[in-house]
PDB file of C-alpha atoms in Angstrom:
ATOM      1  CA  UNK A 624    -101.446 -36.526 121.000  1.00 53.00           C
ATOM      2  CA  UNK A 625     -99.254 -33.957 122.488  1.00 52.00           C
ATOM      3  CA  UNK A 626     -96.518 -35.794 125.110  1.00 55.00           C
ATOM      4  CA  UNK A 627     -97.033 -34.621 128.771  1.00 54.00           C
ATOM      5  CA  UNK A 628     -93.883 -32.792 130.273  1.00 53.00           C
ATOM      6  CA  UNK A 629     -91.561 -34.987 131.668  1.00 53.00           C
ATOM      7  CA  UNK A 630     -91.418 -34.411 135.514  1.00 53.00           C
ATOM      8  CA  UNK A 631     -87.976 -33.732 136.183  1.00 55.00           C
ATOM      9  CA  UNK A 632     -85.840 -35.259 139.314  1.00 56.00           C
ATOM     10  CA  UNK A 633     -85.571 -32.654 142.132  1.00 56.00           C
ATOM     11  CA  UNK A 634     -82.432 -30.707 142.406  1.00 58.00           C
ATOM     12  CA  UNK A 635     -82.130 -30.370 138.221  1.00 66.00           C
ATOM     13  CA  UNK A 636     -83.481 -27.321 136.496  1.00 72.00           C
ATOM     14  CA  UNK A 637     -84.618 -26.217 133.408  1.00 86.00           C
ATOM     15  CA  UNK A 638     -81.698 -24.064 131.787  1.00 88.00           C
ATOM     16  CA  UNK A 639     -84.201 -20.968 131.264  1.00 87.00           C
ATOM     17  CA  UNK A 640     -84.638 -21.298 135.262  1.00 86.00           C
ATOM     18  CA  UNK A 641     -80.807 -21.127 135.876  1.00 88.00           C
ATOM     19  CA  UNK A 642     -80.521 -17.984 133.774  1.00 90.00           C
ATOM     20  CA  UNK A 643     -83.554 -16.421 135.780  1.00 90.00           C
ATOM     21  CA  UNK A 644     -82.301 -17.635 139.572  1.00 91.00           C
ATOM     22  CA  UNK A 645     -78.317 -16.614 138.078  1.00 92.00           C
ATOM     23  CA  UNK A 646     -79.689 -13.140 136.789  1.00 93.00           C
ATOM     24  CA  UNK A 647     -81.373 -13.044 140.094  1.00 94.00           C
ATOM     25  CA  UNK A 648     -78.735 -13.268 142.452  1.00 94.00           C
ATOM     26  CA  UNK A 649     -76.218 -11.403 139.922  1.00 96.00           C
ATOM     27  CA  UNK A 650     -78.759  -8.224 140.140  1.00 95.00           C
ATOM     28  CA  UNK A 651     -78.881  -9.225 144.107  1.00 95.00           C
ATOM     29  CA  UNK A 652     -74.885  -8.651 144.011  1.00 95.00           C
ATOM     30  CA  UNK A 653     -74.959  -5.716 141.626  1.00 95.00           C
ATOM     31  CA  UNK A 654     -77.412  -4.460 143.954  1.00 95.00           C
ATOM     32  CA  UNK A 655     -75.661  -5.087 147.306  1.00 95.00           C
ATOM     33  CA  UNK A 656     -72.576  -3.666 145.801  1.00 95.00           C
ATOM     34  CA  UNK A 657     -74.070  -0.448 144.775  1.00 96.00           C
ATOM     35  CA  UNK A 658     -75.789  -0.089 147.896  1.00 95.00           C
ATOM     36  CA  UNK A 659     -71.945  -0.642 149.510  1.00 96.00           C
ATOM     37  CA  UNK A 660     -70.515   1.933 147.393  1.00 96.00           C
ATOM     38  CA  UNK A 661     -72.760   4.338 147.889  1.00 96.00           C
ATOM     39  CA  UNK A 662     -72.283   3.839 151.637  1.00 96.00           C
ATOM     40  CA  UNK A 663     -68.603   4.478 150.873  1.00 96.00           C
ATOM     41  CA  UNK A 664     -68.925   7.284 148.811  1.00 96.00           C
ATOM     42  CA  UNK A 665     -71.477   8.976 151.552  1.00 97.00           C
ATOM     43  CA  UNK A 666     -68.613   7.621 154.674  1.00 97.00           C
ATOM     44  CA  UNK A 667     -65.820   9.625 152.229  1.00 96.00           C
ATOM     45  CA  UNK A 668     -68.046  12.855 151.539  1.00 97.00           C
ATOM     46  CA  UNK A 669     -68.948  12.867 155.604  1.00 97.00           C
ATOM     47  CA  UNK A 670     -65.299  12.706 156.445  1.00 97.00           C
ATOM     48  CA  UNK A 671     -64.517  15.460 153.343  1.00 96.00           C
ATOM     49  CA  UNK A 672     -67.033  17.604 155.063  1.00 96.00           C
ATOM     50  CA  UNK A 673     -65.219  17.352 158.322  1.00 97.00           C
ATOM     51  CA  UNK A 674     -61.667  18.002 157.299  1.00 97.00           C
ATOM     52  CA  UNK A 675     -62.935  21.228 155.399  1.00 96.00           C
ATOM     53  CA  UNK A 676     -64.359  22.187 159.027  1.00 96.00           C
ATOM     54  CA  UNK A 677     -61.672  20.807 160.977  1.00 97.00           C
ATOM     55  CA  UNK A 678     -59.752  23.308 158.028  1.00 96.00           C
ATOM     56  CA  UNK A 679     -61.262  26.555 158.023  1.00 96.00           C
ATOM     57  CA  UNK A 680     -62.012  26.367 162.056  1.00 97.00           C
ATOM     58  CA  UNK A 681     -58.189  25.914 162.280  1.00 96.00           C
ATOM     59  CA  UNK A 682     -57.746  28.816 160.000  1.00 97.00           C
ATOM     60  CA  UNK A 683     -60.728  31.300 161.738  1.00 97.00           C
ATOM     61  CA  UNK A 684     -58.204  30.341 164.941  1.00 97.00           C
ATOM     62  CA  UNK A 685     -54.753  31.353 163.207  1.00 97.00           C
ATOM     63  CA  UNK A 686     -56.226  34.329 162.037  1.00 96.00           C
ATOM     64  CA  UNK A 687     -57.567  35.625 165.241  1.00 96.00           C
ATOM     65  CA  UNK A 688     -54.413  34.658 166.994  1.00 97.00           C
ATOM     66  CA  UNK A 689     -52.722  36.568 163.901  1.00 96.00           C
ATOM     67  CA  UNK A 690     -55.029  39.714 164.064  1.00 95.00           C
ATOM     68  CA  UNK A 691     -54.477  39.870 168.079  1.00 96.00           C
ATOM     69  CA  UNK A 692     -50.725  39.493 167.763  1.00 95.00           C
ATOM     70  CA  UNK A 693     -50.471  42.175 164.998  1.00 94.00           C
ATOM     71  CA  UNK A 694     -52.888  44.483 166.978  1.00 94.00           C
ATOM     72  CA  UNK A 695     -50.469  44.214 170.247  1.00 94.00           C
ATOM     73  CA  UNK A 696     -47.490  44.396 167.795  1.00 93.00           C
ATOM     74  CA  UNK A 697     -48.822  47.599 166.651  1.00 91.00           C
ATOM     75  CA  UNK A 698     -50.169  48.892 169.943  1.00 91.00           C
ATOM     76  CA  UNK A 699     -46.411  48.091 170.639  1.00 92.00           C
ATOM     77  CA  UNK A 700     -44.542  49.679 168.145  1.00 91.00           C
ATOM     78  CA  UNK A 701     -46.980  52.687 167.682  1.00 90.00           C
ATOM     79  CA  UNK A 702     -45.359  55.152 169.881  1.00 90.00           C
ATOM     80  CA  UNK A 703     -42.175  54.424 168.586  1.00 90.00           C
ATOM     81  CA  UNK A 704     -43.551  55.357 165.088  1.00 88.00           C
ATOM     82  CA  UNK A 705     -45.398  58.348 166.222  1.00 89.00           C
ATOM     83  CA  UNK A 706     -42.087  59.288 167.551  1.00 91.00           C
ATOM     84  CA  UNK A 707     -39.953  58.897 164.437  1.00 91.00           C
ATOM     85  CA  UNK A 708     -42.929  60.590 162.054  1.00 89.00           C
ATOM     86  CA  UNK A 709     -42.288  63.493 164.765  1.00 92.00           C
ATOM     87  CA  UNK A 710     -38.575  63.615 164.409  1.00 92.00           C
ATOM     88  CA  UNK A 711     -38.922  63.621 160.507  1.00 92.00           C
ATOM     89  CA  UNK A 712     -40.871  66.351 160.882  1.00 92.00           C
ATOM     90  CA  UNK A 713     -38.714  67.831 162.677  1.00 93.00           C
ATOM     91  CA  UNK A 714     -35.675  67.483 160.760  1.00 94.00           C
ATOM     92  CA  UNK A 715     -37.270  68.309 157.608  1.00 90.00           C
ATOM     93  CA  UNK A 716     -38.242  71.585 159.167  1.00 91.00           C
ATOM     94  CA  UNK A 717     -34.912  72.161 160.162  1.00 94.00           C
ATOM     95  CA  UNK A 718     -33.707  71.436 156.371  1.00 90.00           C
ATOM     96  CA  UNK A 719     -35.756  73.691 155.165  1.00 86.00           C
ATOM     97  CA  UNK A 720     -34.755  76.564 157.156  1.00 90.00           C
ATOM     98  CA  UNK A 721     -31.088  75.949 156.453  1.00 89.00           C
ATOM     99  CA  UNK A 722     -32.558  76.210 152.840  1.00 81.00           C
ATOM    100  CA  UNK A 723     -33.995  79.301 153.410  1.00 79.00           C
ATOM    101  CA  UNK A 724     -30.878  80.334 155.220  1.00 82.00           C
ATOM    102  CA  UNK A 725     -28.898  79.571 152.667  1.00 80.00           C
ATOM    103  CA  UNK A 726     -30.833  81.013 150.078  1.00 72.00           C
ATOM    104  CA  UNK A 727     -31.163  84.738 151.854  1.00 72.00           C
ATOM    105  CA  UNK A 728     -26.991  84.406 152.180  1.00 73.00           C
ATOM    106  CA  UNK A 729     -26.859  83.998 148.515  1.00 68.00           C
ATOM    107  CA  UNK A 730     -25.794  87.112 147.238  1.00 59.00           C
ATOM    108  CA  UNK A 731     -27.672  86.147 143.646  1.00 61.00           C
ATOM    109  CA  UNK A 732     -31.167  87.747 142.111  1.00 66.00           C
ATOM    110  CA  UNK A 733     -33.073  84.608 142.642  1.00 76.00           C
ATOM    111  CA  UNK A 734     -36.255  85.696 144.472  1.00 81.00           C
ATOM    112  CA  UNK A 735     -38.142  83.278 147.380  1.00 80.00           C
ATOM    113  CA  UNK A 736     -40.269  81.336 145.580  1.00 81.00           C
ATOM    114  CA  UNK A 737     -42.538  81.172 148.379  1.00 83.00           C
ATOM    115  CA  UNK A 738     -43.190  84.462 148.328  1.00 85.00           C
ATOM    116  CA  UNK A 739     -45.426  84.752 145.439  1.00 89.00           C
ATOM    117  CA  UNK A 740     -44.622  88.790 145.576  1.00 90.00           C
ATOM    118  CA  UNK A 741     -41.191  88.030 144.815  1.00 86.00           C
ATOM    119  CA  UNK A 742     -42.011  86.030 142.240  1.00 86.00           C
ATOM    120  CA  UNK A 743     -44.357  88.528 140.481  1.00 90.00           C
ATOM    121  CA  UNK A 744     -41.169  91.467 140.822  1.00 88.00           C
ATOM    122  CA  UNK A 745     -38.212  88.801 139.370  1.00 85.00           C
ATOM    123  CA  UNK A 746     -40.483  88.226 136.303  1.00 86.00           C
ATOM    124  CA  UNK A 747     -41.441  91.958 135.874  1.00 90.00           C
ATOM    125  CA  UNK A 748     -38.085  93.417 136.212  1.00 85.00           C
ATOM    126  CA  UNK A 749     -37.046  90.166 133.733  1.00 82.00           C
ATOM    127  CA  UNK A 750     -39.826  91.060 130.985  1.00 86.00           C
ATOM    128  CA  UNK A 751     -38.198  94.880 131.011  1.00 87.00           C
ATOM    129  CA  UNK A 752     -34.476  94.228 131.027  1.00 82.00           C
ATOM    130  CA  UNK A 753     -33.507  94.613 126.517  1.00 81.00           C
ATOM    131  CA  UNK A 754     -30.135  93.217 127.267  1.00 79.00           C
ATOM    132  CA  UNK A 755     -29.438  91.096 124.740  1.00 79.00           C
ATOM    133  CA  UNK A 756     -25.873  90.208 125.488  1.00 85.00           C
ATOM    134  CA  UNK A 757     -25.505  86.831 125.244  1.00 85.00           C
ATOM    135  CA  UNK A 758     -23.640  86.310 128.819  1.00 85.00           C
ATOM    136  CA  UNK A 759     -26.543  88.104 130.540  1.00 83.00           C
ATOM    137  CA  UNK A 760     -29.242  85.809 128.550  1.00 85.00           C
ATOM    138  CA  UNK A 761     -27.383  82.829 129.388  1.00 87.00           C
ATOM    139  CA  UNK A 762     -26.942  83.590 132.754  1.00 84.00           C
ATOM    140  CA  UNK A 763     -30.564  84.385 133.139  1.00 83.00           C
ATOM    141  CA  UNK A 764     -32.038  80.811 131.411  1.00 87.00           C
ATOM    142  CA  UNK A 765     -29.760  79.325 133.872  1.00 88.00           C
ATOM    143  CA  UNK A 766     -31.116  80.890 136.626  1.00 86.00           C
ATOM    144  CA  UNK A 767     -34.896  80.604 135.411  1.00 87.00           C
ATOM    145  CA  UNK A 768     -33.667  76.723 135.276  1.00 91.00           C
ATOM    146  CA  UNK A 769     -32.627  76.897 138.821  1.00 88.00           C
ATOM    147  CA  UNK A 770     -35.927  78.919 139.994  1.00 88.00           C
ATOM    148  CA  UNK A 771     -37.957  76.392 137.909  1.00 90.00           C
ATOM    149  CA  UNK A 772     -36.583  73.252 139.668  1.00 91.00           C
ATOM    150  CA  UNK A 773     -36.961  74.886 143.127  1.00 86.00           C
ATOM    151  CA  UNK A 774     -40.131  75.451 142.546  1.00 88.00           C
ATOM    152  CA  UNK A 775     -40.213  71.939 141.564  1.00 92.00           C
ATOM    153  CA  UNK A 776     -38.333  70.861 144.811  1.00 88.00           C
ATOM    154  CA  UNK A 777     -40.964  72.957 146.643  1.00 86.00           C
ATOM    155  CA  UNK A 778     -43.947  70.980 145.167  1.00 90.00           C
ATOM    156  CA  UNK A 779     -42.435  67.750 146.337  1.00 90.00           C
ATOM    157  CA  UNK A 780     -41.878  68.728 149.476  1.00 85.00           C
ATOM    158  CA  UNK A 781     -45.516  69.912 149.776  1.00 86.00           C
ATOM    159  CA  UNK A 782     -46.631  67.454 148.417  1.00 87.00           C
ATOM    160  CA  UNK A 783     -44.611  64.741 150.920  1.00 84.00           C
ATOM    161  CA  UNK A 784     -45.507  67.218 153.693  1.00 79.00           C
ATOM    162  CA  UNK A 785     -49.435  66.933 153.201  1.00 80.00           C
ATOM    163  CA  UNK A 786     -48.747  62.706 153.261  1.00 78.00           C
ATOM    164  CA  UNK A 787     -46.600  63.134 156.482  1.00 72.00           C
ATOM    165  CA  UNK A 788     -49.188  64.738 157.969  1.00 71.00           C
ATOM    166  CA  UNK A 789     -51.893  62.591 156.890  1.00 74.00           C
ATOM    167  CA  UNK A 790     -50.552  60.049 157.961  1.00 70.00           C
ATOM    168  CA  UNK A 791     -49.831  61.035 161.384  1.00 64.00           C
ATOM    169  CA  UNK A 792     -53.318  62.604 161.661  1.00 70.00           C
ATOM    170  CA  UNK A 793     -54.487  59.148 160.921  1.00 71.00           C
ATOM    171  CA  UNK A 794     -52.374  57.208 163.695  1.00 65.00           C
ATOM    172  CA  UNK A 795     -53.952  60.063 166.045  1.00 62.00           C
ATOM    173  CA  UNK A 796     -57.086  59.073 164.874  1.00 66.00           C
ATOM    174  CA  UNK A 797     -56.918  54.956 164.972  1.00 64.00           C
ATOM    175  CA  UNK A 798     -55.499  55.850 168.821  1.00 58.00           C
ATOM    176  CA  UNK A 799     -58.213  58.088 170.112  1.00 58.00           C
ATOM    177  CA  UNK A 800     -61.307  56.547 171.380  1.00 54.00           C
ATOM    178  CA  UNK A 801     -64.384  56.823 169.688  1.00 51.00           C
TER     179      UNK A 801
END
């Protein structure tokens, strides 16, 4: 005959019932503790959140403050540039004609390179001269050398001239109301 199970005195346990009631309450803490950190985590993402808004709203402000201080800056300083891109103008005008000046009081056979006519006669009269005397042939690659690099010297200039005025066809423009 099988022995009935001993009743046991309140307040003692089996052991398998301690390890069920401690699991219990140790998956009660893990659970309580997860639910805490995952509050944290959420508190520390919320407050992430608002710096990067608290950030970039401080930033959208500098950068309108920037863009309205640079715009007054430039409404500003605009005539004063308009003035100077004038004057440059101006004086490089004024070098060029003491080129040209100086070139027409040379008392050599260098024609105006601007004047493509000129041009067309100096390399004529060139291809027909025989002279072969060695002075005169020097003299004459020297003095294509010196045409060549006006020419050159010309380009430049053209070439700044058309982003002079580009540029100060542009500041018109940005002025000007549409």
């Amino acid at each position: 005959p099988a022995k009935p199970a001993a009743a046991k005195p309140p307040g003692k346990q089996s052991k398998a019932a301690k390890k069920a009631e401690e699991l219990a309450r140790k998956q009660e803490e893990d659970r309580l503790a997860a639910l805490i950190e995952e509050e944290r985590l959420q508190r520390e993402q919320i407050e992430r959140e608002e710096e990067l808004k608290r950030l970039a709203e401080e930033k959208r402000l500098w950068l309108e403050q920037e863009g309205r201080r640079l715009a007054d800056e430039k409404l500003e300083l605009e005539p004063s540039f308009s003035n100077r891109a004038k004057l440059a103008i101006l004086e490089q005008n004024k070098l060029q004609e003491a080129d040209e000046w100086e070139s027409f009081m040379q008392t050599n056979r260098h024609p105006d390179i601007r004047q493509e006519s000129e041009i067309a006669t100096y390399l004529t009269l060139w291809a027909e001269d025989t002279e072969m005397d060695l002075h005169k042939v020097l003299s004459d690659v020297q003095q294509s050398i010196d045409i060549v690099y006006s020419m050159e010297t010309l380009v430049a200039e053209n070439l700044a001239n058309k982003d002079a005025v580009a540029d100060l066809r542009a500041t018109k423009d940005e002025r000007s109301p549409p």
